[in-house]
Amino acid sequence: MKSKSITLHDVARAAGVSLITASRALSNPGRVSQATAERVQEVAAAVGYVPNLLAGGLKTRRSRTVAALVPIISVPQFLPTIQALTAALDREGYQLILGQAGYDRGREAALLDAMIGRRVDGVVVAGMLGDSPAARRLRQSDIPVVETWESVDDPLDMVVGFSHHQVGRAVAEYFLQKGWTRVALATGDDRRAMLRAEGFRSVMGQVPTATVPAPSNVASGRRACAELLASVPDVQAICCSSDGLAEGVLTEARVQGRRVPEDLAVCGFGGADFSAHLAPSLTTVHIDGARIGELAAGLLMARFAGQAVSQPVIDVGFEIVERESTRTAH
């Protein structure tokens, strides 16, 4: 028999149980004896039965799915958020559908329309949707939305993040505490990176800047560093918009014979795992991405349960983690 023709009735008949018992054994095994649950599950696996989630969703008006949109899947800083979100949703019986928007508002809108069409129960977005057409459609659909990795006072629905402008200010103040005044920026051209650059300049004033296309990486970091060293040979420190970009800056500085941090200090952003294992180890702005994922899942679960969310705006903050790339001798 082909797997596509197998129904729950077939499973129940083969296991010698009623239809409702078979359903409970597969969807909520705690409601039947362990022996019955194991027998039904073994039969279902043997005959190739796959539950029709759409049919169940039509009855409950739940798809048991949540959509998550990130700019680029491979960006290290978003991975802990996606992993924690996936684990938290899985514990509650929900599955995650992941989409990559590629820093493209049009692509983001198309993905959101597709998710709305598939009747996802909730949406998690890395970034702010603003007053875009996609945001308006989400608002009309009444689907719970959690925007993450940023923070505003008036989100579309709920938000878990932090202020990128404040990150930039904090790094600039850290540079000033070190006594560095001949500084520069190496930044991606995406909106969040530009907010951090704006915050940095609000403290330091206008500084030499090398801007690269998002997503930034080691190669673009090398190019940015070469550009800055050519235009500002006596630069003391470079603030980078990502750890990947900073790794490229470290590499190019070493190629050009600059000692880090003695000749050139470097700071990244994101708190990627690899940043602690570079040589020299990289000072970075650490964001608790896993906590963002867990909190986003918690907000969605509350809304799914019909509960009021008392704190729809959660600021997780950030921390400058000092390592060898900026550490001065005392």
mmCIF file of C-alpha atoms in Angstrom:
data_model
loop_
_atom_site.group_PDB
_atom_site.id
_atom_site.type_symbol
_atom_site.label_atom_id
_atom_site.label_comp_id
_atom_site.label_asym_id
_atom_site.label_seq_id
_atom_site.Cartn_x
_atom_site.Cartn_y
_atom_site.Cartn_z
ATOM 1 C CA MET A 1 0.000 0.000 0.000
ATOM 2 C CA LYS A 2 1.356 3.468 -0.883
ATOM 3 C CA SER A 3 1.990 5.789 2.016
ATOM 4 C CA LYS A 4 -0.178 8.504 0.541
ATOM 5 C CA SER A 5 -3.276 6.284 0.878
ATOM 6 C CA ILE A 6 -2.708 5.436 4.541
ATOM 7 C CA THR A 7 -5.239 7.029 6.860
ATOM 8 C CA LEU A 8 -5.668 7.181 10.606
ATOM 9 C CA HIS A 9 -8.470 4.632 10.230
ATOM 10 C CA ASP A 10 -5.937 2.194 8.747
ATOM 11 C CA VAL A 11 -3.570 2.747 11.660
ATOM 12 C CA ALA A 12 -6.352 2.232 14.226
ATOM 13 C CA ARG A 13 -7.504 -0.972 12.508
ATOM 14 C CA ALA A 14 -3.974 -2.391 12.319
ATOM 15 C CA ALA A 15 -3.264 -1.516 15.955
ATOM 16 C CA GLY A 16 -6.579 -2.928 17.157
ATOM 17 C CA VAL A 17 -7.742 0.299 18.797
ATOM 18 C CA SER A 18 -10.508 2.824 18.248
ATOM 19 C CA LEU A 19 -10.048 5.839 15.989
ATOM 20 C CA ILE A 20 -10.024 8.270 18.928
ATOM 21 C CA THR A 21 -7.439 6.153 20.791
ATOM 22 C CA ALA A 22 -5.189 6.111 17.731
ATOM 23 C CA SER A 23 -5.526 9.867 17.408
ATOM 24 C CA ARG A 24 -4.624 10.419 21.063
ATOM 25 C CA ALA A 25 -1.696 7.998 20.892
ATOM 26 C CA LEU A 26 -0.165 10.044 18.076
ATOM 27 C CA SER A 27 -1.100 13.602 19.019
ATOM 28 C CA ASN A 28 -1.277 13.416 22.836
ATOM 29 C CA PRO A 29 0.192 10.089 24.021
ATOM 30 C CA GLY A 30 -0.077 11.049 27.676
ATOM 31 C CA ARG A 31 -3.827 10.454 27.458
ATOM 32 C CA VAL A 32 -3.436 6.717 26.738
ATOM 33 C CA SER A 33 -1.377 3.955 28.357
ATOM 34 C CA GLN A 34 2.295 3.753 27.437
ATOM 35 C CA ALA A 35 1.818 0.308 25.909
ATOM 36 C CA THR A 36 -1.052 1.536 23.701
ATOM 37 C CA ALA A 37 0.861 4.645 22.624
ATOM 38 C CA GLU A 38 3.922 2.571 21.707
ATOM 39 C CA ARG A 39 1.833 0.026 19.751
ATOM 40 C CA VAL A 40 0.018 2.707 17.747
ATOM 41 C CA GLN A 41 3.235 4.626 17.073
ATOM 42 C CA GLU A 42 5.002 1.452 15.911
ATOM 43 C CA VAL A 43 2.126 0.631 13.561
ATOM 44 C CA ALA A 44 2.060 4.186 12.180
ATOM 45 C CA ALA A 45 5.798 4.046 11.498
ATOM 46 C CA ALA A 46 5.555 0.615 9.904
ATOM 47 C CA VAL A 47 2.786 1.550 7.467
ATOM 48 C CA GLY A 48 4.201 5.007 6.705
ATOM 49 C CA TYR A 49 1.371 7.069 8.142
ATOM 50 C CA VAL A 50 1.932 10.847 8.176
ATOM 51 C CA PRO A 51 -0.647 12.968 10.067
ATOM 52 C CA ASN A 52 -2.590 15.461 7.971
ATOM 53 C CA LEU A 53 -1.678 18.649 9.826
ATOM 54 C CA LEU A 54 -3.820 20.764 7.535
ATOM 55 C CA ALA A 55 -6.934 18.773 8.410
ATOM 56 C CA GLY A 56 -6.209 19.187 12.105
ATOM 57 C CA GLY A 57 -5.608 22.879 11.606
ATOM 58 C CA LEU A 58 -8.979 23.327 9.932
ATOM 59 C CA LYS A 59 -10.654 22.002 13.058
ATOM 60 C CA THR A 60 -8.616 23.939 15.600
ATOM 61 C CA ARG A 61 -7.842 26.983 13.441
ATOM 62 C CA ARG A 62 -4.189 26.329 14.357
ATOM 63 C CA SER A 63 -1.460 25.346 11.930
ATOM 64 C CA ARG A 64 1.020 24.704 14.791
ATOM 65 C CA THR A 65 3.640 26.579 12.777
ATOM 66 C CA VAL A 66 5.539 29.830 13.352
ATOM 67 C CA ALA A 67 7.370 31.734 10.616
ATOM 68 C CA ALA A 68 10.750 33.337 11.296
ATOM 69 C CA LEU A 69 12.428 35.767 8.894
ATOM 70 C CA VAL A 70 16.129 36.621 9.077
ATOM 71 C CA PRO A 71 18.196 38.765 6.699
ATOM 72 C CA ILE A 72 20.749 36.024 5.966
ATOM 73 C CA ILE A 73 20.639 32.529 7.468
ATOM 74 C CA SER A 74 24.426 32.211 7.582
ATOM 75 C CA VAL A 75 25.019 35.351 9.704
ATOM 76 C CA PRO A 76 26.444 33.964 12.994
ATOM 77 C CA GLN A 77 24.749 36.483 15.277
ATOM 78 C CA PHE A 78 21.234 35.240 14.389
ATOM 79 C CA LEU A 79 21.961 31.517 14.859
ATOM 80 C CA PRO A 80 21.524 31.366 18.677
ATOM 81 C CA THR A 81 18.174 33.152 18.335
ATOM 82 C CA ILE A 82 16.906 30.671 15.727
ATOM 83 C CA GLN A 83 18.189 27.678 17.703
ATOM 84 C CA ALA A 84 16.582 28.834 20.961
ATOM 85 C CA LEU A 85 13.339 29.779 19.200
ATOM 86 C CA THR A 86 13.168 26.383 17.488
ATOM 87 C CA ALA A 87 13.773 24.512 20.754
ATOM 88 C CA ALA A 88 11.216 26.552 22.705
ATOM 89 C CA LEU A 89 8.546 26.136 20.048
ATOM 90 C CA ASP A 90 9.259 22.416 19.716
ATOM 91 C CA ARG A 91 8.603 21.926 23.430
ATOM 92 C CA GLU A 92 5.127 23.369 22.878
ATOM 93 C CA GLY A 93 4.418 21.286 19.772
ATOM 94 C CA TYR A 94 5.068 24.018 17.201
ATOM 95 C CA GLN A 95 7.294 23.870 14.134
ATOM 96 C CA LEU A 96 9.409 26.725 12.764
ATOM 97 C CA ILE A 97 9.378 27.777 9.107
ATOM 98 C CA LEU A 98 12.498 29.796 8.306
ATOM 99 C CA GLY A 99 12.738 32.408 5.547
ATOM 100 C CA GLN A 100 15.708 34.462 4.310
ATOM 101 C CA ALA A 101 14.864 38.019 3.271
ATOM 102 C CA GLY A 102 18.358 38.991 2.117
ATOM 103 C CA TYR A 103 18.144 42.626 3.309
ATOM 104 C CA ASP A 104 15.514 43.092 0.580
ATOM 105 C CA ARG A 105 12.194 44.691 1.591
ATOM 106 C CA GLY A 106 10.482 43.308 -1.502
ATOM 107 C CA ARG A 107 11.663 39.796 -0.740
ATOM 108 C CA GLU A 108 10.622 40.238 2.887
ATOM 109 C CA ALA A 109 7.106 41.288 1.826
ATOM 110 C CA ALA A 110 6.786 38.301 -0.520
ATOM 111 C CA LEU A 111 7.851 35.885 2.210
ATOM 112 C CA LEU A 112 5.426 37.397 4.713
ATOM 113 C CA ASP A 113 2.582 37.179 2.212
ATOM 114 C CA ALA A 114 3.421 33.514 1.646
ATOM 115 C CA MET A 115 3.448 32.852 5.394
ATOM 116 C CA ILE A 116 0.143 34.638 5.916
ATOM 117 C CA GLY A 117 -1.308 32.579 3.066
ATOM 118 C CA ARG A 118 -0.167 29.392 4.773
ATOM 119 C CA ARG A 119 -1.951 30.510 7.945
ATOM 120 C CA VAL A 120 1.024 30.433 10.305
ATOM 121 C CA ASP A 121 0.051 31.016 13.923
ATOM 122 C CA GLY A 122 2.775 33.588 14.582
ATOM 123 C CA VAL A 123 5.660 35.484 12.995
ATOM 124 C CA VAL A 124 9.115 36.358 14.341
ATOM 125 C CA VAL A 125 11.193 38.870 12.384
ATOM 126 C CA ALA A 126 14.831 39.857 12.838
ATOM 127 C CA GLY A 127 14.486 43.626 12.595
ATOM 128 C CA MET A 128 11.627 46.100 12.414
ATOM 129 C CA LEU A 129 8.938 45.977 9.758
ATOM 130 C CA GLY A 130 8.060 49.650 10.135
ATOM 131 C CA ASP A 131 5.038 50.956 8.251
ATOM 132 C CA SER A 132 5.539 48.705 5.244
ATOM 133 C CA PRO A 133 2.694 47.126 3.225
ATOM 134 C CA ALA A 134 3.705 43.762 4.695
ATOM 135 C CA ALA A 135 3.358 45.171 8.210
ATOM 136 C CA ARG A 136 -0.100 46.513 7.432
ATOM 137 C CA ARG A 137 -1.200 43.122 6.072
ATOM 138 C CA LEU A 138 0.080 41.406 9.212
ATOM 139 C CA ARG A 139 -1.824 43.861 11.376
ATOM 140 C CA GLN A 140 -5.007 43.162 9.400
ATOM 141 C CA SER A 141 -4.497 39.399 9.645
ATOM 142 C CA ASP A 142 -4.362 39.553 13.467
ATOM 143 C CA ILE A 143 -1.376 37.173 13.517
ATOM 144 C CA PRO A 144 0.859 37.714 16.591
ATOM 145 C CA VAL A 145 4.196 39.238 15.554
ATOM 146 C CA VAL A 146 7.449 39.554 17.498
ATOM 147 C CA GLU A 147 10.062 41.870 16.011
ATOM 148 C CA THR A 148 13.557 41.133 17.337
ATOM 149 C CA TRP A 149 17.136 42.363 17.364
ATOM 150 C CA GLU A 150 15.930 45.981 17.578
ATOM 151 C CA SER A 151 13.812 47.986 19.977
ATOM 152 C CA VAL A 152 11.216 50.727 19.603
ATOM 153 C CA ASP A 153 8.565 52.111 21.928
ATOM 154 C CA ASP A 154 5.715 51.469 19.484
ATOM 155 C CA PRO A 155 6.259 48.104 17.739
ATOM 156 C CA LEU A 156 3.889 46.551 15.248
ATOM 157 C CA ASP A 157 2.839 44.124 17.999
ATOM 158 C CA MET A 158 5.630 42.900 20.316
ATOM 159 C CA VAL A 159 9.390 43.372 20.308
ATOM 160 C CA VAL A 160 12.454 41.781 21.943
ATOM 161 C CA GLY A 161 15.705 43.609 21.253
ATOM 162 C CA PHE A 162 17.966 46.525 22.091
ATOM 163 C CA SER A 163 18.995 49.954 20.800
ATOM 164 C CA HIS A 164 21.562 49.878 18.001
ATOM 165 C CA HIS A 165 22.079 53.608 18.410
ATOM 166 C CA GLN A 166 23.029 53.034 22.060
ATOM 167 C CA VAL A 167 25.441 50.276 21.009
ATOM 168 C CA GLY A 168 27.250 52.743 18.756
ATOM 169 C CA ARG A 169 27.409 55.341 21.520
ATOM 170 C CA ALA A 170 28.729 52.811 24.034
ATOM 171 C CA VAL A 171 31.551 51.673 21.725
ATOM 172 C CA ALA A 172 32.522 55.306 21.042
ATOM 173 C CA GLU A 173 32.614 56.053 24.771
ATOM 174 C CA TYR A 174 34.725 52.926 25.302
ATOM 175 C CA PHE A 175 37.178 54.161 22.635
ATOM 176 C CA LEU A 176 37.380 57.561 24.334
ATOM 177 C CA GLN A 177 38.085 55.916 27.692
ATOM 178 C CA LYS A 178 41.023 54.214 26.012
ATOM 179 C CA GLY A 179 42.268 57.596 24.823
ATOM 180 C CA TRP A 180 41.758 56.894 21.127
ATOM 181 C CA THR A 181 40.692 59.923 19.074
ATOM 182 C CA ARG A 182 41.983 58.962 15.602
ATOM 183 C CA VAL A 183 39.330 56.352 14.959
ATOM 184 C CA ALA A 184 37.384 54.979 12.004
ATOM 185 C CA LEU A 185 34.321 52.946 11.122
ATOM 186 C CA ALA A 186 34.056 49.832 8.960
ATOM 187 C CA THR A 187 30.355 49.210 8.462
ATOM 188 C CA GLY A 188 27.823 47.290 6.435
ATOM 189 C CA ASP A 189 25.200 49.292 4.579
ATOM 190 C CA ASP A 190 22.167 47.651 6.212
ATOM 191 C CA ARG A 191 19.864 49.785 8.354
ATOM 192 C CA ARG A 192 20.841 48.329 11.752
ATOM 193 C CA ALA A 193 24.568 48.739 11.062
ATOM 194 C CA MET A 194 23.953 52.316 9.971
ATOM 195 C CA LEU A 195 22.078 53.007 13.223
ATOM 196 C CA ARG A 196 25.126 51.823 15.170
ATOM 197 C CA ALA A 197 27.371 54.023 12.999
ATOM 198 C CA GLU A 198 25.074 56.971 13.681
ATOM 199 C CA GLY A 199 25.320 56.357 17.427
ATOM 200 C CA PHE A 200 29.110 56.120 17.197
ATOM 201 C CA ARG A 201 29.307 59.452 15.334
ATOM 202 C CA SER A 202 26.982 61.127 17.838
ATOM 203 C CA VAL A 203 29.823 60.781 20.355
ATOM 204 C CA MET A 204 32.942 60.911 18.165
ATOM 205 C CA GLY A 205 31.777 63.287 15.451
ATOM 206 C CA GLN A 206 32.414 62.600 11.784
ATOM 207 C CA VAL A 207 35.062 59.920 11.354
ATOM 208 C CA PRO A 208 36.606 58.174 8.307
ATOM 209 C CA THR A 209 34.240 55.421 7.200
ATOM 210 C CA ALA A 210 34.512 52.431 4.874
ATOM 211 C CA THR A 211 31.063 51.138 3.906
ATOM 212 C CA VAL A 212 30.590 47.647 2.461
ATOM 213 C CA PRO A 213 27.491 45.860 1.104
ATOM 214 C CA ALA A 214 25.558 43.716 3.581
ATOM 215 C CA PRO A 215 26.044 41.010 4.609
ATOM 216 C CA SER A 216 29.607 41.902 5.565
ATOM 217 C CA ASN A 217 32.263 39.190 5.790
ATOM 218 C CA VAL A 218 36.000 38.589 6.100
ATOM 219 C CA ALA A 219 36.694 39.576 2.492
ATOM 220 C CA SER A 220 34.847 42.883 2.778
ATOM 221 C CA GLY A 221 36.584 43.485 6.105
ATOM 222 C CA ARG A 222 39.979 43.158 4.455
ATOM 223 C CA ARG A 223 38.950 45.621 1.754
ATOM 224 C CA ALA A 224 37.568 48.068 4.323
ATOM 225 C CA CYS A 225 40.743 47.906 6.403
ATOM 226 C CA ALA A 226 42.963 48.455 3.353
ATOM 227 C CA GLU A 227 40.865 51.473 2.385
ATOM 228 C CA LEU A 228 41.036 52.992 5.860
ATOM 229 C CA LEU A 229 44.770 52.387 6.333
ATOM 230 C CA ALA A 230 45.444 53.996 2.948
ATOM 231 C CA SER A 231 43.374 57.095 3.758
ATOM 232 C CA VAL A 232 44.148 57.350 7.486
ATOM 233 C CA PRO A 233 47.591 55.779 8.059
ATOM 234 C CA ASP A 234 47.729 56.884 11.708
ATOM 235 C CA VAL A 235 44.303 55.491 12.676
ATOM 236 C CA GLN A 236 44.359 54.102 16.225
ATOM 237 C CA ALA A 237 41.160 52.042 16.363
ATOM 238 C CA ILE A 238 38.454 50.721 14.023
ATOM 239 C CA CYS A 239 34.866 50.023 15.067
ATOM 240 C CA CYS A 240 33.355 47.250 12.909
ATOM 241 C CA SER A 241 29.674 46.534 12.345
ATOM 242 C CA SER A 242 30.080 42.739 12.634
ATOM 243 C CA ASP A 243 32.506 40.174 13.978
ATOM 244 C CA GLY A 244 33.005 38.783 10.468
ATOM 245 C CA LEU A 245 33.973 42.221 9.205
ATOM 246 C CA ALA A 246 36.302 42.660 12.196
ATOM 247 C CA GLU A 247 38.010 39.337 11.429
ATOM 248 C CA GLY A 248 38.805 40.675 7.962
ATOM 249 C CA VAL A 249 40.148 43.900 9.473
ATOM 250 C CA LEU A 250 42.391 41.888 11.819
ATOM 251 C CA THR A 251 43.680 39.829 8.902
ATOM 252 C CA GLU A 252 44.452 42.825 6.697
ATOM 253 C CA ALA A 253 46.109 44.683 9.577
ATOM 254 C CA ARG A 254 48.390 41.698 10.143
ATOM 255 C CA VAL A 255 49.197 41.456 6.408
ATOM 256 C CA GLN A 256 50.162 45.130 6.423
ATOM 257 C CA GLY A 257 52.448 44.669 9.403
ATOM 258 C CA ARG A 258 50.203 46.385 11.975
ATOM 259 C CA ARG A 259 50.253 44.950 15.489
ATOM 260 C CA VAL A 260 46.885 44.577 17.195
ATOM 261 C CA PRO A 261 46.220 46.279 19.560
ATOM 262 C CA GLU A 262 49.592 48.080 19.854
ATOM 263 C CA ASP A 263 49.323 49.761 16.420
ATOM 264 C CA LEU A 264 45.622 49.308 15.715
ATOM 265 C CA ALA A 265 42.745 48.347 18.020
ATOM 266 C CA VAL A 266 39.712 46.545 16.570
ATOM 267 C CA CYS A 267 36.179 46.042 17.949
ATOM 268 C CA GLY A 268 33.439 43.905 16.399
ATOM 269 C CA PHE A 269 29.732 43.388 16.995
ATOM 270 C CA GLY A 270 27.498 40.370 17.548
ATOM 271 C CA GLY A 271 29.380 38.165 19.981
ATOM 272 C CA ALA A 272 29.924 35.332 17.476
ATOM 273 C CA ASP A 273 31.420 32.189 19.001
ATOM 274 C CA PHE A 274 34.546 32.407 16.860
ATOM 275 C CA SER A 275 35.402 35.917 18.126
ATOM 276 C CA ALA A 276 36.917 34.521 21.337
ATOM 277 C CA HIS A 277 39.211 32.176 19.400
ATOM 278 C CA LEU A 278 40.802 34.562 16.916
ATOM 279 C CA ALA A 279 44.433 35.603 17.326
ATOM 280 C CA PRO A 280 44.305 38.115 18.866
ATOM 281 C CA SER A 281 40.914 37.401 20.421
ATOM 282 C CA LEU A 282 38.306 39.942 19.343
ATOM 283 C CA THR A 283 36.652 42.544 21.522
ATOM 284 C CA THR A 284 32.977 42.562 20.593
ATOM 285 C CA VAL A 285 29.528 43.743 21.588
ATOM 286 C CA HIS A 286 27.791 40.651 22.913
ATOM 287 C CA ILE A 287 24.046 40.205 22.403
ATOM 288 C CA ASP A 288 22.260 37.345 24.170
ATOM 289 C CA GLY A 289 20.693 35.941 21.011
ATOM 290 C CA ALA A 290 19.457 32.787 22.704
ATOM 291 C CA ARG A 291 17.520 34.814 25.264
ATOM 292 C CA ILE A 292 15.939 36.804 22.432
ATOM 293 C CA GLY A 293 14.679 33.543 20.916
ATOM 294 C CA GLU A 294 13.359 32.228 24.208
ATOM 295 C CA LEU A 295 11.565 35.472 25.067
ATOM 296 C CA ALA A 296 10.044 35.711 21.582
ATOM 297 C CA ALA A 297 8.684 32.177 21.925
ATOM 298 C CA GLY A 298 7.278 33.003 25.354
ATOM 299 C CA LEU A 299 5.432 36.044 24.030
ATOM 300 C CA LEU A 300 3.914 33.994 21.220
ATOM 301 C CA MET A 301 2.848 31.183 23.569
ATOM 302 C CA ALA A 302 1.097 33.699 25.805
ATOM 303 C CA ARG A 303 -0.791 35.131 22.853
ATOM 304 C CA PHE A 304 -1.683 31.671 21.551
ATOM 305 C CA ALA A 305 -3.160 30.915 24.981
ATOM 306 C CA GLY A 306 -5.269 34.067 24.802
ATOM 307 C CA GLN A 307 -3.332 35.760 27.602
ATOM 308 C CA ALA A 308 -2.665 39.478 27.776
ATOM 309 C CA VAL A 309 1.009 40.389 27.356
ATOM 310 C CA SER A 310 1.913 42.841 30.114
ATOM 311 C CA GLN A 311 5.347 43.663 28.656
ATOM 312 C CA PRO A 312 5.166 43.772 24.841
ATOM 313 C CA VAL A 313 8.502 45.664 24.616
ATOM 314 C CA ILE A 314 11.499 43.822 26.118
ATOM 315 C CA ASP A 315 15.003 45.312 26.026
ATOM 316 C CA VAL A 316 17.667 42.606 26.494
ATOM 317 C CA GLY A 317 20.534 45.105 26.513
ATOM 318 C CA PHE A 318 24.100 44.419 25.381
ATOM 319 C CA GLU A 319 27.610 44.065 26.785
ATOM 320 C CA ILE A 320 31.027 45.114 25.489
ATOM 321 C CA VAL A 321 33.280 42.084 25.981
ATOM 322 C CA GLU A 322 36.880 43.258 26.085
ATOM 323 C CA ARG A 323 39.501 40.903 24.675
ATOM 324 C CA GLU A 324 43.011 41.164 23.264
ATOM 325 C CA SER A 325 42.170 43.223 20.179
ATOM 326 C CA THR A 326 41.593 46.350 22.305
ATOM 327 C CA ARG A 327 43.222 45.455 25.595
ATOM 328 C CA THR A 328 45.950 47.914 26.524
ATOM 329 C CA ALA A 329 48.789 47.124 28.920
ATOM 330 C CA HIS A 330 48.536 48.628 32.396
#
